[in-house]
Every structure is written in structure tokens, then in C-alpha cells.
PDB file of C-alpha atoms in Angstrom:
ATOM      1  CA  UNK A   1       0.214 -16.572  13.244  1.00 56.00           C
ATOM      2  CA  UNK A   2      -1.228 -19.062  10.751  1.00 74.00           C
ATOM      3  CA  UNK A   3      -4.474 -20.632  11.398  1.00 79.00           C
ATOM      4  CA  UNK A   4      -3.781 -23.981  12.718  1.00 81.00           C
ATOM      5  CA  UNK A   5      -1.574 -22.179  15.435  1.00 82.00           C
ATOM      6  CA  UNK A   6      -4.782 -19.781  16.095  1.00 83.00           C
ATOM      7  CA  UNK A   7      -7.085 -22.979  16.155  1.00 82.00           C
ATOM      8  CA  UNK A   8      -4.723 -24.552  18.924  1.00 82.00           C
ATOM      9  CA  UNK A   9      -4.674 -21.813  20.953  1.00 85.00           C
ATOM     10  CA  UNK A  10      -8.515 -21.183  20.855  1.00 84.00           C
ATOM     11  CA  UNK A  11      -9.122 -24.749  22.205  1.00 84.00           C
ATOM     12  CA  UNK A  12      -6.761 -24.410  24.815  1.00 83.00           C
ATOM     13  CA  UNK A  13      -8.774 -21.147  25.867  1.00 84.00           C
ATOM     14  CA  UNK A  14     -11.936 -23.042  25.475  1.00 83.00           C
ATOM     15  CA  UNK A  15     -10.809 -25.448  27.512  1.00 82.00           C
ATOM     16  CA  UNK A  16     -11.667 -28.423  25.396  1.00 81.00           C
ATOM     17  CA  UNK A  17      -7.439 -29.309  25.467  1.00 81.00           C
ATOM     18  CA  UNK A  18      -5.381 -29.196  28.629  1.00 82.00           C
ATOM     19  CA  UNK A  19      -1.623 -27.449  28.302  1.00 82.00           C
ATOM     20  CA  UNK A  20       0.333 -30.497  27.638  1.00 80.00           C
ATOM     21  CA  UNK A  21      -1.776 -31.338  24.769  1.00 81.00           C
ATOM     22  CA  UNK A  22      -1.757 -27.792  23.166  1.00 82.00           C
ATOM     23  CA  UNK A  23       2.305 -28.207  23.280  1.00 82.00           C
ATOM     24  CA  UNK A  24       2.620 -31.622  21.203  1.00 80.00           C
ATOM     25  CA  UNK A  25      -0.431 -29.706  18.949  1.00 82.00           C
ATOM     26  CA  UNK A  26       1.707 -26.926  18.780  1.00 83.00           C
ATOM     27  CA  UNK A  27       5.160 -28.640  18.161  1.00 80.00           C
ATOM     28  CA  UNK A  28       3.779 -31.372  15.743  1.00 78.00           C
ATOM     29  CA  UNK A  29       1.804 -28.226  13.134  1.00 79.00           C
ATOM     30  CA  UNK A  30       5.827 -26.418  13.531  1.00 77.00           C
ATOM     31  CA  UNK A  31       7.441 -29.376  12.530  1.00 71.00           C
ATOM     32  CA  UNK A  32       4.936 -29.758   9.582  1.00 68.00           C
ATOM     33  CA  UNK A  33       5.419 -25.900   8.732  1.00 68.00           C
ATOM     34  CA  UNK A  34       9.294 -26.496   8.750  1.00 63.00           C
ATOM     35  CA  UNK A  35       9.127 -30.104   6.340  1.00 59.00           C
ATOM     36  CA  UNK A  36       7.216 -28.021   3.816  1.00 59.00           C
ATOM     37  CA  UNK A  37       9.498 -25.020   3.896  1.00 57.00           C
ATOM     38  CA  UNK A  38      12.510 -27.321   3.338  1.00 54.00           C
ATOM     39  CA  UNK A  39      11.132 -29.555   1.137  1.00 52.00           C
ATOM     40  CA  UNK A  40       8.050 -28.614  -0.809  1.00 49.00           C
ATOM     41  CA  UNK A  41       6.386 -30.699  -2.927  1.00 48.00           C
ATOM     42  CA  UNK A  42       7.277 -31.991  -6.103  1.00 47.00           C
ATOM     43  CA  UNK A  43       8.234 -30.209  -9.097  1.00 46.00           C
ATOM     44  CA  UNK A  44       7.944 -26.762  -6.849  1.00 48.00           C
ATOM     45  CA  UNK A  45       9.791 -24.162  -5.284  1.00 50.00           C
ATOM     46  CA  UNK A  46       9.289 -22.904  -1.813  1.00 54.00           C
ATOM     47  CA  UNK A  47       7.477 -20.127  -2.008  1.00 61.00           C
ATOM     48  CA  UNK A  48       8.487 -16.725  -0.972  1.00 73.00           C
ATOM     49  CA  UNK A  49       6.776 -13.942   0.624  1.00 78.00           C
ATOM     50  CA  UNK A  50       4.422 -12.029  -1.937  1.00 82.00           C
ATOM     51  CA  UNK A  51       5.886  -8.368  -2.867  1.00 86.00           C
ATOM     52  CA  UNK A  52       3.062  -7.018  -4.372  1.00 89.00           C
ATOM     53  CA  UNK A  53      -0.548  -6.475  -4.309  1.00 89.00           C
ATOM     54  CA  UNK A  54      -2.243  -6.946  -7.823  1.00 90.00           C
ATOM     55  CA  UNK A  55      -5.905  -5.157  -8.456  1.00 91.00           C
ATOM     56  CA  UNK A  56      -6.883  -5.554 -12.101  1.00 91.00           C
ATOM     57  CA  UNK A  57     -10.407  -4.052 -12.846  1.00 90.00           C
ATOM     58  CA  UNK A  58     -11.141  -5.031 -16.839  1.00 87.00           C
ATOM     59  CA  UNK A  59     -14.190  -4.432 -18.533  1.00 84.00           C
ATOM     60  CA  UNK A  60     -15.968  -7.688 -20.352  1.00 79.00           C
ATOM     61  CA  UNK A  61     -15.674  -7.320 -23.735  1.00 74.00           C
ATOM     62  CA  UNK A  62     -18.497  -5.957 -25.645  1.00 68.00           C
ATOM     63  CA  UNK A  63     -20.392  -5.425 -22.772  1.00 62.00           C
ATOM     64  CA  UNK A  64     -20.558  -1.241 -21.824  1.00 58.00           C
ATOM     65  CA  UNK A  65     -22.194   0.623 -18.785  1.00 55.00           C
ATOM     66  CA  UNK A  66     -24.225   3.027 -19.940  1.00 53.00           C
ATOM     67  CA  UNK A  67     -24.677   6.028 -18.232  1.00 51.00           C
ATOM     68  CA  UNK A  68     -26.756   8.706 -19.953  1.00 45.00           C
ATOM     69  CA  UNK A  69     -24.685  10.974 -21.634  1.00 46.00           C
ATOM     70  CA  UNK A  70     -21.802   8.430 -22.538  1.00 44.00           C
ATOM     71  CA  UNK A  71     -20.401   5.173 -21.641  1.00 51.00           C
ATOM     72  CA  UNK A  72     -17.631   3.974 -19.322  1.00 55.00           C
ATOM     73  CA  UNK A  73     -15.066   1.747 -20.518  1.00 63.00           C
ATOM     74  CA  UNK A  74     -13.093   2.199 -17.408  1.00 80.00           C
ATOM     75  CA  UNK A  75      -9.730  -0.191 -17.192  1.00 87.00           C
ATOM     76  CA  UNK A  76      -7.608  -0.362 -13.426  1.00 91.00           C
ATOM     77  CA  UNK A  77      -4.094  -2.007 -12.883  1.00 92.00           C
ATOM     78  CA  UNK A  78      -2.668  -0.674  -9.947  1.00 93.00           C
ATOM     79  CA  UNK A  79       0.422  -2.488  -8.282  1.00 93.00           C
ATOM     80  CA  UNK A  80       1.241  -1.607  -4.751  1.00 91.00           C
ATOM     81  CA  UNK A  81       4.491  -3.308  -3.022  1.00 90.00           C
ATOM     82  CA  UNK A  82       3.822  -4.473   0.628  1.00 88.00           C
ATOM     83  CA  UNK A  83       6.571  -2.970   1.845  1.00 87.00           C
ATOM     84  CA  UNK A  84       5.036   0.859   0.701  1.00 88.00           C
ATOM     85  CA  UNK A  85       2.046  -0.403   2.583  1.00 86.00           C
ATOM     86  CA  UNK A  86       3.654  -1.463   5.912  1.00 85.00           C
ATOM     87  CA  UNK A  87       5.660   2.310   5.449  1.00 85.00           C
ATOM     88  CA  UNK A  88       2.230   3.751   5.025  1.00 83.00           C
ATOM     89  CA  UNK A  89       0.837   2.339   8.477  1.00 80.00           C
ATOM     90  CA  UNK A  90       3.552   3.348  10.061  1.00 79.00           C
ATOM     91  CA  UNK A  91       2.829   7.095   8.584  1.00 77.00           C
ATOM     92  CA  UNK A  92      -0.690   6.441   9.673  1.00 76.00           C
ATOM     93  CA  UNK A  93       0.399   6.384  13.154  1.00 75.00           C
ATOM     94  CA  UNK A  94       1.497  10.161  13.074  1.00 75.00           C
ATOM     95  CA  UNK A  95      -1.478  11.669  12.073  1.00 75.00           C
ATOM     96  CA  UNK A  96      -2.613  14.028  14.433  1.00 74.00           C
ATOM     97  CA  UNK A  97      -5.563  13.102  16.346  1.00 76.00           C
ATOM     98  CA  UNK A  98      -7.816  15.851  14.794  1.00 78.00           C
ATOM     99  CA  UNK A  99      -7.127  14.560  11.483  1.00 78.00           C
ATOM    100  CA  UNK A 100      -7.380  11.001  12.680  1.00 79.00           C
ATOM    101  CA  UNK A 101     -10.821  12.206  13.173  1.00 82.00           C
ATOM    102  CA  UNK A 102     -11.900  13.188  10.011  1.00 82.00           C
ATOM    103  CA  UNK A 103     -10.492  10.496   8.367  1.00 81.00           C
ATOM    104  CA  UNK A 104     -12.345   8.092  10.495  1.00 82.00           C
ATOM    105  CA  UNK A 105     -15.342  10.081   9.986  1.00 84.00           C
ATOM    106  CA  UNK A 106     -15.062   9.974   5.974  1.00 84.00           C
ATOM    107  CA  UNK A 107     -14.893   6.455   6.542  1.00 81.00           C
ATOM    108  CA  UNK A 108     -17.366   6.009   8.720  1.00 83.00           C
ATOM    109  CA  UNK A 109     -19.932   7.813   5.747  1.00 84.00           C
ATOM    110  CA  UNK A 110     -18.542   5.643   3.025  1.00 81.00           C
ATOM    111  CA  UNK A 111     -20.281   2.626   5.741  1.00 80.00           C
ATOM    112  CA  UNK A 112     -17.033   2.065   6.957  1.00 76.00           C
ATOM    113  CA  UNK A 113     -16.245   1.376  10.592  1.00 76.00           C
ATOM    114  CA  UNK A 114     -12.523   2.166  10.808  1.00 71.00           C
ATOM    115  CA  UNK A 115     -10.132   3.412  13.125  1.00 75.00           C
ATOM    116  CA  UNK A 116      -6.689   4.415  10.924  1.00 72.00           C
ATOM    117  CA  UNK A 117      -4.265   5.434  14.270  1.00 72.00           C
ATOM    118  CA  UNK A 118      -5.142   1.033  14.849  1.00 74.00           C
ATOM    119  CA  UNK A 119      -4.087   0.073  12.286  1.00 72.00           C
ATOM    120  CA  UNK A 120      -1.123  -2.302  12.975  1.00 72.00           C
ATOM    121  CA  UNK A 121       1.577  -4.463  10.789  1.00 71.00           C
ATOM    122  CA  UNK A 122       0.157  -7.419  12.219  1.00 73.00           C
ATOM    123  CA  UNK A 123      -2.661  -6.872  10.588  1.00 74.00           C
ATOM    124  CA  UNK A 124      -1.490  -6.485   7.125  1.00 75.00           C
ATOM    125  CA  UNK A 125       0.616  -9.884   7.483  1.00 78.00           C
ATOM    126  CA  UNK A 126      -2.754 -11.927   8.297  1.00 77.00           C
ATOM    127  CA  UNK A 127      -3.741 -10.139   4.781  1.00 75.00           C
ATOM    128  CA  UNK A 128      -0.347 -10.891   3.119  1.00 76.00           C
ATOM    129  CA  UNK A 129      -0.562 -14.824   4.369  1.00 77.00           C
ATOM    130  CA  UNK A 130      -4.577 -15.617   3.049  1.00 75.00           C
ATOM    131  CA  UNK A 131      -3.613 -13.624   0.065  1.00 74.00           C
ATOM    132  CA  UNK A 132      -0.117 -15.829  -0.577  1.00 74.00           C
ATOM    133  CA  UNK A 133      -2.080 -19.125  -1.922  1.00 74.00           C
ATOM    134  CA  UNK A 134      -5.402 -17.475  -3.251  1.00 77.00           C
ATOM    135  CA  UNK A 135      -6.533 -15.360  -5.690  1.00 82.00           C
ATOM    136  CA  UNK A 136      -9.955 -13.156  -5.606  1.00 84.00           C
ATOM    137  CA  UNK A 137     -12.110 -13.251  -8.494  1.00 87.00           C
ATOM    138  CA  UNK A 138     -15.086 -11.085  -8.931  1.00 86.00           C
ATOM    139  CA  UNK A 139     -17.352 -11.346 -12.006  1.00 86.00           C
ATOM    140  CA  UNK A 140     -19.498  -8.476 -12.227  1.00 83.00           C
ATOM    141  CA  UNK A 141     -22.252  -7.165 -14.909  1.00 82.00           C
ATOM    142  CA  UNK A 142     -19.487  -5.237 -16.281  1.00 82.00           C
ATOM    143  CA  UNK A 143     -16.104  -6.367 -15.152  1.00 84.00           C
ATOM    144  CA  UNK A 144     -13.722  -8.405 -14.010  1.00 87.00           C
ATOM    145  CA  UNK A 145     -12.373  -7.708 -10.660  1.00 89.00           C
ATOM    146  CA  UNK A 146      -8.926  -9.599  -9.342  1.00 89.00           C
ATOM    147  CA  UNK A 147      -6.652  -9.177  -6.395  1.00 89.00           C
ATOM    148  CA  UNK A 148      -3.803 -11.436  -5.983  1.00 86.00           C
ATOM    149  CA  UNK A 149      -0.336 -11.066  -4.348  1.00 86.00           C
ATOM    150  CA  UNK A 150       2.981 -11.346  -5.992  1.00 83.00           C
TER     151      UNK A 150
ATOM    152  CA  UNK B   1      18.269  -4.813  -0.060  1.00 63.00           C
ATOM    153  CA  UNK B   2      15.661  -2.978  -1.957  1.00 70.00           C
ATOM    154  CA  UNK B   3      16.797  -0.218  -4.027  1.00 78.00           C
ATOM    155  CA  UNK B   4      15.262   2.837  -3.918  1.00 83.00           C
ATOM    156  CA  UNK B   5      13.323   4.356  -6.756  1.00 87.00           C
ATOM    157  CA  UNK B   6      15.486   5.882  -9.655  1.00 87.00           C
ATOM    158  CA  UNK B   7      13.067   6.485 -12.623  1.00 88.00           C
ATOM    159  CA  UNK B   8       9.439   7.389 -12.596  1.00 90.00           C
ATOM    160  CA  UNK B   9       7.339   6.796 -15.611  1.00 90.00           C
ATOM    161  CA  UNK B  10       4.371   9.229 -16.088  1.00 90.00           C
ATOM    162  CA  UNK B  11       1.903   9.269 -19.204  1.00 89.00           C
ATOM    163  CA  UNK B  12      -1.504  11.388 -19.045  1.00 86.00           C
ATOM    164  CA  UNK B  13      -4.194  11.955 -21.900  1.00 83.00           C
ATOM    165  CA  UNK B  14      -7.204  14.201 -20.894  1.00 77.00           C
ATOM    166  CA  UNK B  15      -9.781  14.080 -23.232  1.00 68.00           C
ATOM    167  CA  UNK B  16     -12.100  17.412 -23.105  1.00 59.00           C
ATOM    168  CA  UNK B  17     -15.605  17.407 -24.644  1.00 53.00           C
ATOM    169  CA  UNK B  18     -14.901  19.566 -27.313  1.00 46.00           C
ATOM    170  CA  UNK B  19     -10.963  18.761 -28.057  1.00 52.00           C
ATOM    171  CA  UNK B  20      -9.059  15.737 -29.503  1.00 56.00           C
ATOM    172  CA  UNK B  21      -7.251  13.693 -26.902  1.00 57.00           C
ATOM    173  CA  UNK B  22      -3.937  15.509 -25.874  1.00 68.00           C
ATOM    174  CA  UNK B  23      -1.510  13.517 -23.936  1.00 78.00           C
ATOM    175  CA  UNK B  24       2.561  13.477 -23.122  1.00 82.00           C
ATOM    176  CA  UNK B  25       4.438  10.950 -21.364  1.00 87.00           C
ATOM    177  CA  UNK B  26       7.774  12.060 -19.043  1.00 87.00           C
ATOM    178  CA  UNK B  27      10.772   9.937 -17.730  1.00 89.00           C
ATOM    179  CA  UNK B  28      12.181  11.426 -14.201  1.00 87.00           C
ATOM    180  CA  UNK B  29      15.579  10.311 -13.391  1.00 88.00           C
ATOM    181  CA  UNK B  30      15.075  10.047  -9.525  1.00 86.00           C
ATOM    182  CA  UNK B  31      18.917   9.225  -9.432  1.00 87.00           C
ATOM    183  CA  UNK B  32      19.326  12.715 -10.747  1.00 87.00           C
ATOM    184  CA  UNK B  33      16.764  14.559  -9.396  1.00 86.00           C
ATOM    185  CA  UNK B  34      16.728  13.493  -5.877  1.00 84.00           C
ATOM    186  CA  UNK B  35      20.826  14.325  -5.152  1.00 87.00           C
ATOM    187  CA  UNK B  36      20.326  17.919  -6.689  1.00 88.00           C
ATOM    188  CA  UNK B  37      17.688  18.416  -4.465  1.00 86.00           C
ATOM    189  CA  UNK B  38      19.568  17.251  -1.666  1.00 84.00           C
ATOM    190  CA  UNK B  39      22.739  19.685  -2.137  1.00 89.00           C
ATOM    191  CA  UNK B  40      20.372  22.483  -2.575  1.00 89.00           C
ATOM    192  CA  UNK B  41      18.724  21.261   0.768  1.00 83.00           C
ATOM    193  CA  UNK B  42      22.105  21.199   2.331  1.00 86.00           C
ATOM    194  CA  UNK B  43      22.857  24.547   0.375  1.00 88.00           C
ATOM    195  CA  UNK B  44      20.051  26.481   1.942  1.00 86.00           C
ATOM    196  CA  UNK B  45      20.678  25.530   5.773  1.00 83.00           C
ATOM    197  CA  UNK B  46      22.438  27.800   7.044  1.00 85.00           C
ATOM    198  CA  UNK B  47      20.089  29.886   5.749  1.00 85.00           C
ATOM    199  CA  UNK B  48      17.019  28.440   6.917  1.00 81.00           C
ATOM    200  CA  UNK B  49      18.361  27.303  10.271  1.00 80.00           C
ATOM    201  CA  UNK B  50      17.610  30.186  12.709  1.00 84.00           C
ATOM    202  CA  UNK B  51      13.958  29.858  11.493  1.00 81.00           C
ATOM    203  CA  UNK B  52      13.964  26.493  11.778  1.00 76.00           C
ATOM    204  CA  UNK B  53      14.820  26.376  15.273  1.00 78.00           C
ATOM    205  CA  UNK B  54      12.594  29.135  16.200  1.00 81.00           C
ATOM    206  CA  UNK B  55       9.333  27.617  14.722  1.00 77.00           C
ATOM    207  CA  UNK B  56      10.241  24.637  16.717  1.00 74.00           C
ATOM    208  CA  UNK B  57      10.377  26.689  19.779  1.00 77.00           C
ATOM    209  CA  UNK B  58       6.979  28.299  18.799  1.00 77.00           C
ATOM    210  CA  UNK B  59       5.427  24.602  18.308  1.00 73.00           C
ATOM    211  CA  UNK B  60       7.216  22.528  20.922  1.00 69.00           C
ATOM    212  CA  UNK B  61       4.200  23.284  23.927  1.00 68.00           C
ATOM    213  CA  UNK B  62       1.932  22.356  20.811  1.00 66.00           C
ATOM    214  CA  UNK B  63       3.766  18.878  20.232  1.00 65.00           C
ATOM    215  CA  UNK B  64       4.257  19.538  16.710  1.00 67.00           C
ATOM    216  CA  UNK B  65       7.837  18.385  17.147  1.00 68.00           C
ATOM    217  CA  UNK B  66       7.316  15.182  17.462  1.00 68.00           C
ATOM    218  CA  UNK B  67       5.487  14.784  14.540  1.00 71.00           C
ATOM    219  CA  UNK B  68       8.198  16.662  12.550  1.00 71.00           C
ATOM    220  CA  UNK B  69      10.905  14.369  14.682  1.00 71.00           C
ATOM    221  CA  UNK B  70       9.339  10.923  13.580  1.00 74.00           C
ATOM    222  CA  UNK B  71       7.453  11.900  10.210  1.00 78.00           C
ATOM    223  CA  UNK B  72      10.930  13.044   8.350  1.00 79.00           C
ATOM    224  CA  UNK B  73      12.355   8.993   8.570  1.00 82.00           C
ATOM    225  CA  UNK B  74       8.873   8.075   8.300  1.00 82.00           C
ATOM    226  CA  UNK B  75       8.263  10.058   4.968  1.00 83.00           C
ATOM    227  CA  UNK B  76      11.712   9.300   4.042  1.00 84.00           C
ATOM    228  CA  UNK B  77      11.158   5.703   4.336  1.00 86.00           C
ATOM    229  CA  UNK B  78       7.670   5.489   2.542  1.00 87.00           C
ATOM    230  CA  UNK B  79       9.268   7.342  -0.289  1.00 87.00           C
ATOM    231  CA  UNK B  80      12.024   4.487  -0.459  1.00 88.00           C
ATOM    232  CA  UNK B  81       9.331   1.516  -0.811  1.00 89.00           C
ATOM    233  CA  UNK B  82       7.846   3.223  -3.770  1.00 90.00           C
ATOM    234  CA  UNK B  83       9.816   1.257  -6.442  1.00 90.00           C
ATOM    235  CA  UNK B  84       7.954  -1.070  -7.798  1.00 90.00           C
ATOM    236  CA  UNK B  85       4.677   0.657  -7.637  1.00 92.00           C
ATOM    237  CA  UNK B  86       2.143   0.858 -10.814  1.00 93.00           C
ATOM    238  CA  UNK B  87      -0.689   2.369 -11.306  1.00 93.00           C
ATOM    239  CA  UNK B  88      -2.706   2.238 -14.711  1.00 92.00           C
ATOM    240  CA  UNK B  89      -5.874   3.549 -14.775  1.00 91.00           C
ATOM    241  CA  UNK B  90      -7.680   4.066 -17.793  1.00 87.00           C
ATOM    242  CA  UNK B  91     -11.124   5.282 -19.624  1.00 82.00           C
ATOM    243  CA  UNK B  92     -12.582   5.471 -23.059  1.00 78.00           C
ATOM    244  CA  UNK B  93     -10.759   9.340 -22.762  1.00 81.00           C
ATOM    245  CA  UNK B  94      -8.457  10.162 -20.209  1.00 85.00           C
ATOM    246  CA  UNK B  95      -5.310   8.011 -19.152  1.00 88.00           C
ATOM    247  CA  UNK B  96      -2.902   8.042 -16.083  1.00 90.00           C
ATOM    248  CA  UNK B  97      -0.370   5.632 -15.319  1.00 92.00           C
ATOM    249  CA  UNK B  98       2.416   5.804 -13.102  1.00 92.00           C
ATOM    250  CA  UNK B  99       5.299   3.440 -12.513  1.00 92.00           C
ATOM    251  CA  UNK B 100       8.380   3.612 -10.420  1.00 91.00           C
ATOM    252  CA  UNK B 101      10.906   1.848 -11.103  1.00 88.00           C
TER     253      UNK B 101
END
């Protein structure tokens, strides 16, 4: 559900918009959503949905992170497709409830607060949509961190 | 459609203290692999069948079965999305990366 839909729906729960108001919202941010997916804007294709999930973790160059006996130098690419990730959840909803447990309670050590058996596909489309048009960039002492979709 | 995964690429180097760097990269034809494994699978039912069943009976007041009923397709289906996935990870001495194609 994108976020102008969300917004909508809030107000009309808050009250601050009566029904018939929260339908022209409604019908005036579709009708926006479908002119941008037919037409775009200039010079640029509609996008499509994001297959992959990008984590890059470089080190900065000539910069090391020492660490007593030796140094680390440690380099990450790892590309995931959504589609393994929506399987996943899926798998996550068989675990047993005794192992649901201990997972939960790893987590939960690691400061997590996370419940894997509610974990949902919903969930991981919100993800896939904020990570469609934006990029996250993390400049560390040591390295560069970015996540992306693709 | 998506096609499912037909090569995997593996490369490792493990560097030990006191050794130089050994490493050795493999190409698994998945397209190969996978329908041998299947016949042989196929081959060894009739065979495995009678235990089969009877472990189910065993586990059925434990609800195992349903586990086993929905976790074959599940597995089955998680192993199909792999293709495309890479992983790369790599220090000053030791080396993994993995990519299905």
C-alpha cells in the first residue's frame, strides 16, 4: 500500500476527513499512480519491480582496522533475489514452534525483538517499495556500507 | 518465467597462519546434477517406501507430517529462486564467493 494511500486512510480513521472525501482522495492519488505508470517522465522508462537486494561492504582505501594481532581488510557483496526471500518466509512459517523459539531467543540476545513465524510477504513488499527509488549509504570509520535494490 | 538454477560457481582460499594461501574454484552443472539425482530418487522408492510410510505412521500423532507435507514444495520452491544469488565475501586471507546462475 504506498504511503499516500496509508496517509488517506489514517485521516479517515482520525476522523479529520469524512468517507466521501477519503474516496475522491483515494481515486484522484490512483489516477496519479496510473498517469505515471503509463507515461513516466521524460527521457525514462517505467520502472519495474527491483529483483535484487544489493549489500556492498568496501573498506576505504588506505584506511585498516587494527585489531591486535593483524588487520581486517574485510570486503562483502552479497546479492539476494526477492523472490528467494519471499520463498524463505514462506519456509519460515514451518518451523516448528520449539525452534521458532530459539530463534527468537538468539534474536532477542543480539537486541533484537523479533518474532520469525510473523513474518509476512506484506512486509517484505513495504521493504521492496522504499527500497525501489532510494539507495542507503553508510560511511563508517572503516567502510562503506550500501544497500540498494535492483 | 524464472529459470531455475543450472550452474553454481564456487571459489574458496583459506589462508592458515603458518601456510601459503590454498584455494580452488568448482563449476556445478545443476542441469546435470539435479536430474541424476532425481532418477536415483525415483530409483530408490520402491525401496524406501515401506519405511517411508511407516515413519509417517510413527510421527503423524506428533504432527510431523505436516511439516514434511508443506516443507517438500516449500524447500523445492526456495531452491528454485536461488538463481541469481551472489555472495562475495572476502578478507586480507580467506575468500568465499558463491554465485548461481
Amino acid at each position: 500500500m504506498s504511503e499516500n494511500r496509508k496517509k488517506i486512510l489514517q485521516m479517515l480513521a482520525d476522523g479529520k476527513i469524512n468517507v466521501d472525501e477519503a474516496q475522491r482522495l483515494l481515486a484522484l492519488v490512483n489516477s496519479e499512480t496510473e498517469g505515471e505508470n503509463r507515461t513516466g517522465s521524460v527521457g525514462q522508462k517505467t520502472k519495474s519491480a527491483p529483483r535484487y537486494m544489493h549489500v556492498i561492504v568496501e573498506p576505504k582505501p588506505g584506511v585498516s582496522r587494527e585489531n591486535g594481532k593483524h588487520d581486517h581488510h574485510g570486503k562483502v557483496n552479497v546479492r539476494v533475489p526477492f523472490g528467494l526471500i519471499r520463498a524463505g518466509i514462506k519456509l519460515a512459517t514451518l518451523i516448528p514452534s520449539d525452534a521458532a523459539e530459539h530463534v527468537d531467543k538468539a534474536f532477542k540476545e543480539k537486541g533484537f525483538s523479533f518474532n520469525i513465524r510473523r513474518l509476512k510477504e506484506e512486509d517484505l513488499e513495504e521493504l521492496v517499495t522504499a527500497l525501489q527509488d532510494s539507495e542507503i549509504n553508510v560511511d563508517t570509520e572503516y567502510e562503506l556500507i550500501r544497500i540498494n535494490a535492483e | 518465467m524464472k529459470c531455475p538454477p543450472m550452474i553454481v560457481s564456487l571459489k574458496f582460499r583459506c589462508d592458515k597462519e603458518d601456510e601459503d594461501g590454498r584455494g580452488f574454484g568448482l563449476w556445478l552443472p545443476l542441469f546435470i546434477i539435479a536430474p541424476v539425482i532425481l532418477l536415483i530418487l525415483l530409483a530408490l522408492c520402491p525401496v524406501a517406501l515401506p519405511f517411508i510410510l511407516i515413519s509417517l505412521i510413527i510421527t503423524w500423532n506428533a504432527g510431523w507430517l505436516r511439516y514434511l507435507w508443506y516443507g517438500i514444495p516449500a524447500f523445492f520452491r526456495t531452491m528454485h529462486e536461488l538463481t541469481g544469488l551472489k555472495i562475495d565475501v572476502e578478507d586480507r586471507k580467506n575468500k568465499i564467493y558463491i554465485a548461481v546462475y
